[in-house]
Coordinates of C-alpha atoms and ligand atoms in Angstrom, one line a residue:
M513 CA -11.9 24.2 -5.2
A514 CA -10.1 26.6 -2.9
T515 CA -8.3 29.5 -4.7
N516 CA -7.1 31.8 -1.9
I517 CA -4.4 29.5 -0.7
T518 CA -0.6 29.6 -0.9
W519 CA 1.9 26.8 -0.3
H520 CA 3.9 27.4 2.9
P521 CA 7.4 26.1 2.8
S522 CA 8.6 23.8 5.6
L523 CA 11.6 21.7 6.4
S524 CA 12.9 19.8 3.4
R525 CA 12.4 16.1 3.1
S526 CA 16.1 15.5 3.1
E527 CA 16.4 17.3 6.5
R528 CA 13.6 15.2 8.0
A529 CA 15.2 12.1 6.6
A530 CA 18.6 13.0 8.1
Y531 CA 17.1 13.6 11.5
R532 CA 15.2 10.3 11.4
G533 CA 18.0 8.3 9.8
Q534 CA 15.8 6.9 7.2
R535 CA 14.0 7.8 4.0
G536 CA 10.3 7.6 3.3
L537 CA 8.7 5.7 0.6
T538 CA 5.4 4.1 -0.3
L539 CA 4.9 0.4 -0.9
W540 CA 1.6 0.0 -2.8
F541 CA 0.2 -3.5 -2.4
T542 CA -2.4 -4.4 -5.1
G543 CA -4.2 -7.7 -5.7
L544 CA -7.4 -9.6 -5.5
S545 CA -9.3 -9.9 -2.2
A546 CA -7.7 -12.7 -0.2
S547 CA -4.5 -12.6 -2.3
G548 CA -2.6 -12.0 0.9
K549 CA -2.1 -8.2 0.8
S550 CA -3.0 -7.5 4.5
T551 CA -1.3 -10.6 5.8
V552 CA 2.0 -9.8 4.2
A553 CA 1.7 -6.1 4.8
V554 CA 1.1 -6.6 8.6
A555 CA 4.1 -9.0 8.8
L556 CA 6.2 -6.6 6.8
E557 CA 5.2 -3.6 9.0
Q558 CA 6.1 -5.6 12.1
H559 CA 9.4 -6.8 10.6
L560 CA 10.4 -3.2 9.6
L561 CA 9.6 -1.9 13.1
H562 CA 11.6 -4.7 14.6
L563 CA 14.5 -3.5 12.4
G564 CA 14.1 0.0 13.8
V565 CA 12.6 1.3 10.5
A566 CA 9.5 3.4 11.0
A567 CA 6.6 2.0 9.0
Y568 CA 2.8 2.4 9.0
R569 CA 0.2 0.4 7.2
L570 CA -2.9 1.9 5.6
D571 CA -5.5 -0.8 5.1
G572 CA -8.4 -1.0 2.7
D573 CA -11.1 -1.7 5.2
N574 CA -9.7 0.3 8.0
V575 CA -9.7 3.7 6.2
R576 CA -13.4 3.2 5.4
F577 CA -14.2 3.4 9.1
G578 CA -12.8 6.9 9.3
L579 CA -11.2 9.0 6.6
N580 CA -13.3 7.5 3.8
K581 CA -16.5 6.5 5.7
D582 CA -18.5 8.7 3.2
L583 CA -17.4 6.5 0.3
G584 CA -19.0 3.4 -1.1
F585 CA -18.0 1.0 -3.9
S586 CA -19.1 2.7 -7.0
D587 CA -16.4 3.2 -9.6
G588 CA -16.2 6.9 -8.7
D589 CA -16.0 6.2 -4.9
R590 CA -13.4 3.6 -5.4
A591 CA -11.3 6.0 -7.4
E592 CA -11.7 8.7 -4.7
N593 CA -10.9 6.1 -2.0
I594 CA -7.6 5.4 -3.7
R595 CA -6.8 9.1 -4.4
R596 CA -7.2 10.0 -0.7
V597 CA -5.2 7.1 0.5
A598 CA -2.5 7.8 -2.0
E599 CA -2.3 11.4 -0.7
V600 CA -2.1 10.1 2.9
A601 CA 0.6 7.6 2.0
R602 CA 2.5 10.4 0.3
L603 CA 2.3 12.4 3.6
F604 CA 3.7 9.5 5.6
A605 CA 6.5 9.0 3.0
D606 CA 7.3 12.7 3.1
A607 CA 7.6 12.4 6.9
A608 CA 10.3 9.7 6.4
V609 CA 8.1 6.7 7.1
V610 CA 7.7 3.6 5.1
A611 CA 4.0 3.8 4.1
I612 CA 2.5 0.4 3.3
A613 CA -0.8 0.7 1.5
S614 CA -2.8 -2.5 1.1
F615 CA -5.8 -2.0 -1.2
I616 CA -7.3 -4.2 -3.9
S617 CA -6.9 -1.1 -6.2
P618 CA -8.1 -3.0 -9.2
F619 CA -7.9 -0.2 -11.7
R620 CA -4.6 0.6 -13.5
A621 CA -5.6 4.3 -13.8
D622 CA -6.1 4.7 -10.1
R623 CA -2.7 3.1 -9.3
E624 CA -1.1 5.3 -11.9
L625 CA -2.7 8.3 -10.2
A626 CA -1.2 7.1 -6.9
R627 CA 2.2 6.8 -8.6
A628 CA 1.9 10.2 -10.2
L629 CA 1.1 11.9 -6.9
H630 CA 4.4 10.6 -5.6
A631 CA 6.2 11.7 -8.7
S632 CA 4.9 15.2 -8.6
H633 CA 7.1 17.6 -6.7
E634 CA 5.9 21.0 -7.6
H635 CA 6.5 22.2 -4.0
D636 CA 9.4 20.0 -3.3
A637 CA 13.1 20.5 -4.0
D638 CA 13.9 16.9 -3.0
G639 CA 12.3 15.4 -6.1
P640 CA 9.8 12.5 -6.5
L641 CA 9.1 10.2 -3.6
P642 CA 9.8 6.5 -4.2
F643 CA 6.6 4.6 -5.1
V644 CA 6.9 0.8 -5.2
E645 CA 4.1 -1.2 -6.7
V646 CA 3.8 -4.7 -5.1
F647 CA 1.6 -7.1 -7.1
V648 CA 0.2 -9.8 -4.8
D649 CA -0.4 -12.3 -7.6
V650 CA -2.5 -15.4 -7.0
P651 CA -4.9 -17.1 -9.4
L652 CA -8.5 -16.2 -8.7
A653 CA -9.3 -19.8 -7.9
V654 CA -6.7 -19.7 -5.0
A655 CA -8.1 -16.5 -3.6
E656 CA -11.6 -17.8 -3.9
A657 CA -10.7 -21.1 -2.2
R658 CA -9.2 -19.2 0.7
D659 CA -12.1 -16.8 1.1
P660 CA -11.3 -15.9 4.7
K661 CA -14.2 -13.4 5.0
G662 CA -16.7 -15.4 3.0
L663 CA -17.0 -12.6 0.5
Y664 CA -16.4 -14.7 -2.7
R665 CA -19.2 -17.0 -1.6
R666 CA -21.5 -14.1 -1.1
A667 CA -20.5 -12.5 -4.4
R668 CA -21.2 -15.8 -6.2
A669 CA -24.6 -15.9 -4.5
G670 CA -25.2 -12.3 -5.8
E671 CA -25.3 -10.9 -2.2
V672 CA -22.3 -8.6 -2.8
K673 CA -22.3 -6.6 -6.1
H674 CA -19.3 -5.3 -8.0
F675 CA -17.0 -7.7 -6.4
T676 CA -13.5 -7.7 -7.9
G677 CA -12.7 -10.8 -9.9
I678 CA -16.4 -11.9 -9.9
D679 CA -18.5 -9.1 -11.5
S680 CA -16.0 -6.3 -11.5
P681 CA -12.6 -6.5 -13.3
Y682 CA -9.1 -6.7 -11.8
E683 CA -6.5 -5.1 -14.1
P684 CA -3.2 -6.6 -13.3
P685 CA -0.1 -4.3 -13.1
E686 CA 1.9 -4.2 -16.4
N687 CA 5.2 -3.4 -14.8
P688 CA 5.0 -4.1 -11.1
D689 CA 8.2 -3.5 -9.1
I690 CA 7.8 -6.6 -7.0
V691 CA 5.6 -9.7 -7.6
L692 CA 4.6 -11.8 -4.6
R693 CA 3.3 -15.3 -5.3
T694 CA 1.6 -16.0 -1.9
D695 CA 0.4 -19.4 -3.2
Q696 CA 4.1 -20.5 -3.7
A697 CA 6.0 -18.6 -1.0
S698 CA 5.4 -18.3 2.7
V699 CA 4.5 -15.1 4.4
E700 CA 8.0 -14.9 5.9
D701 CA 9.5 -15.4 2.4
C702 CA 7.3 -12.7 0.9
V703 CA 8.4 -10.3 3.7
A704 CA 12.1 -11.2 3.1
Q705 CA 11.6 -10.6 -0.7
V706 CA 10.3 -7.1 -0.1
V707 CA 13.0 -6.3 2.5
R708 CA 15.8 -7.5 0.2
W709 CA 14.4 -5.5 -2.7
L710 CA 14.4 -2.3 -0.6
E711 CA 17.9 -3.0 0.8
D712 CA 19.3 -3.7 -2.6
R713 CA 18.2 -0.3 -3.8
G714 CA 19.4 1.5 -0.7
L715 CA 15.8 2.5 0.2
I716 CA 16.2 1.1 3.7
P717 CA 19.6 0.6 5.4
A718 CA 21.0 -2.9 4.8
G719 CA 22.1 -5.2 7.5
K720 CA 20.2 -3.7 10.4
T721 CA 19.8 -6.1 13.3
P722 CA 16.4 -6.7 14.8
V723 CA 15.6 -5.0 18.1
A724 CA 16.1 -7.8 20.6
D725 CA 13.3 -7.0 23.0
V726 CA 10.6 -4.6 22.3
P727 CA 10.6 -2.1 25.1
P728 CA 7.3 -1.3 26.8
A729 CA 5.5 1.8 25.4
P730 CA 6.6 5.0 27.3
Ligands
LIG1864 P1 -6.2 -9.5 1.3 O1 -5.7 -8.5 2.2 O2 -5.5 -9.5 0.0 O3 -7.7 -9.5 1.1 P2 -5.8 -11.4 3.4 O4 -4.3 -11.2 3.8 O5 -6.8 -10.8 4.2 O6 -5.9 -10.9 1.9 O7 -6.1 -12.9 3.3 C1 -5.2 -13.8 2.7 C2 -5.5 -15.2 3.3 O8 -4.5 -16.1 2.7 C3 -5.3 -15.3 4.8 O9 -6.2 -16.2 5.3 C4 -3.9 -15.9 4.9 O10 -3.7 -16.7 6.1 C5 -3.8 -16.8 3.7 N1 -2.4 -17.1 3.2 C6 -1.9 -18.3 3.0 N2 -0.7 -18.3 2.5 C7 -0.3 -17.0 2.5 C8 0.9 -16.3 2.1 N3 2.0 -16.9 1.7 N4 0.8 -14.9 2.2 C9 -0.3 -14.3 2.6 N5 -1.4 -14.9 2.9 C10 -1.5 -16.2 2.9

């Protein structure tokens, strides 16, 4: 661990938020594989961008191609995977972006660590960053019947070990901020549920109208 380091003060988060016209926060999606985390998170990211709200999605598989390519699926590596992603989400939120993390994140302790990282503000006069736990809740049987990547089939066949819900536990959130039942509500309704929740709490500006035409990239 580095010891000869000091924290360098920078612009305050409230200054950054004022310039950008929005606050940052982290939406933490958790749920079984194939519960619908990525599908809803992608649709939500697009919807927020369409409303003119900066958002960025951090995806379970995608970060393993880069930032976390040195990590596997042991309990220790899964915990480190979540810790790093939580730190990155926190940076995005600090930069006044809506960070959308979609990770199975099956262990309560790891999710609590992610929450705690957002709550700690040792170097930060602006206080804790909002951390919103979104439980994408479907019965295992539904997720297994969907099986878009064939992973449950392979886990049942013993070809994939430590698969969440099969031979590795999923610990459901005890007090999630939002519960999405993707077996009962459409993707659009799930997105609307999250947006309404954020608007009701003043975390994103209410009543923004969608950008009519997406301009070409500069
Ligand atoms: P995860 O990211 O949790 O592993 P995915 O989003 O990759 O899950 O897969 C979920 C699957 O469920 C997709 O094939 C998706 O089309 C399907 N699905 C059906 N209904 C819904 C819904 N209401 N919300 C999200 N996904 C849904």
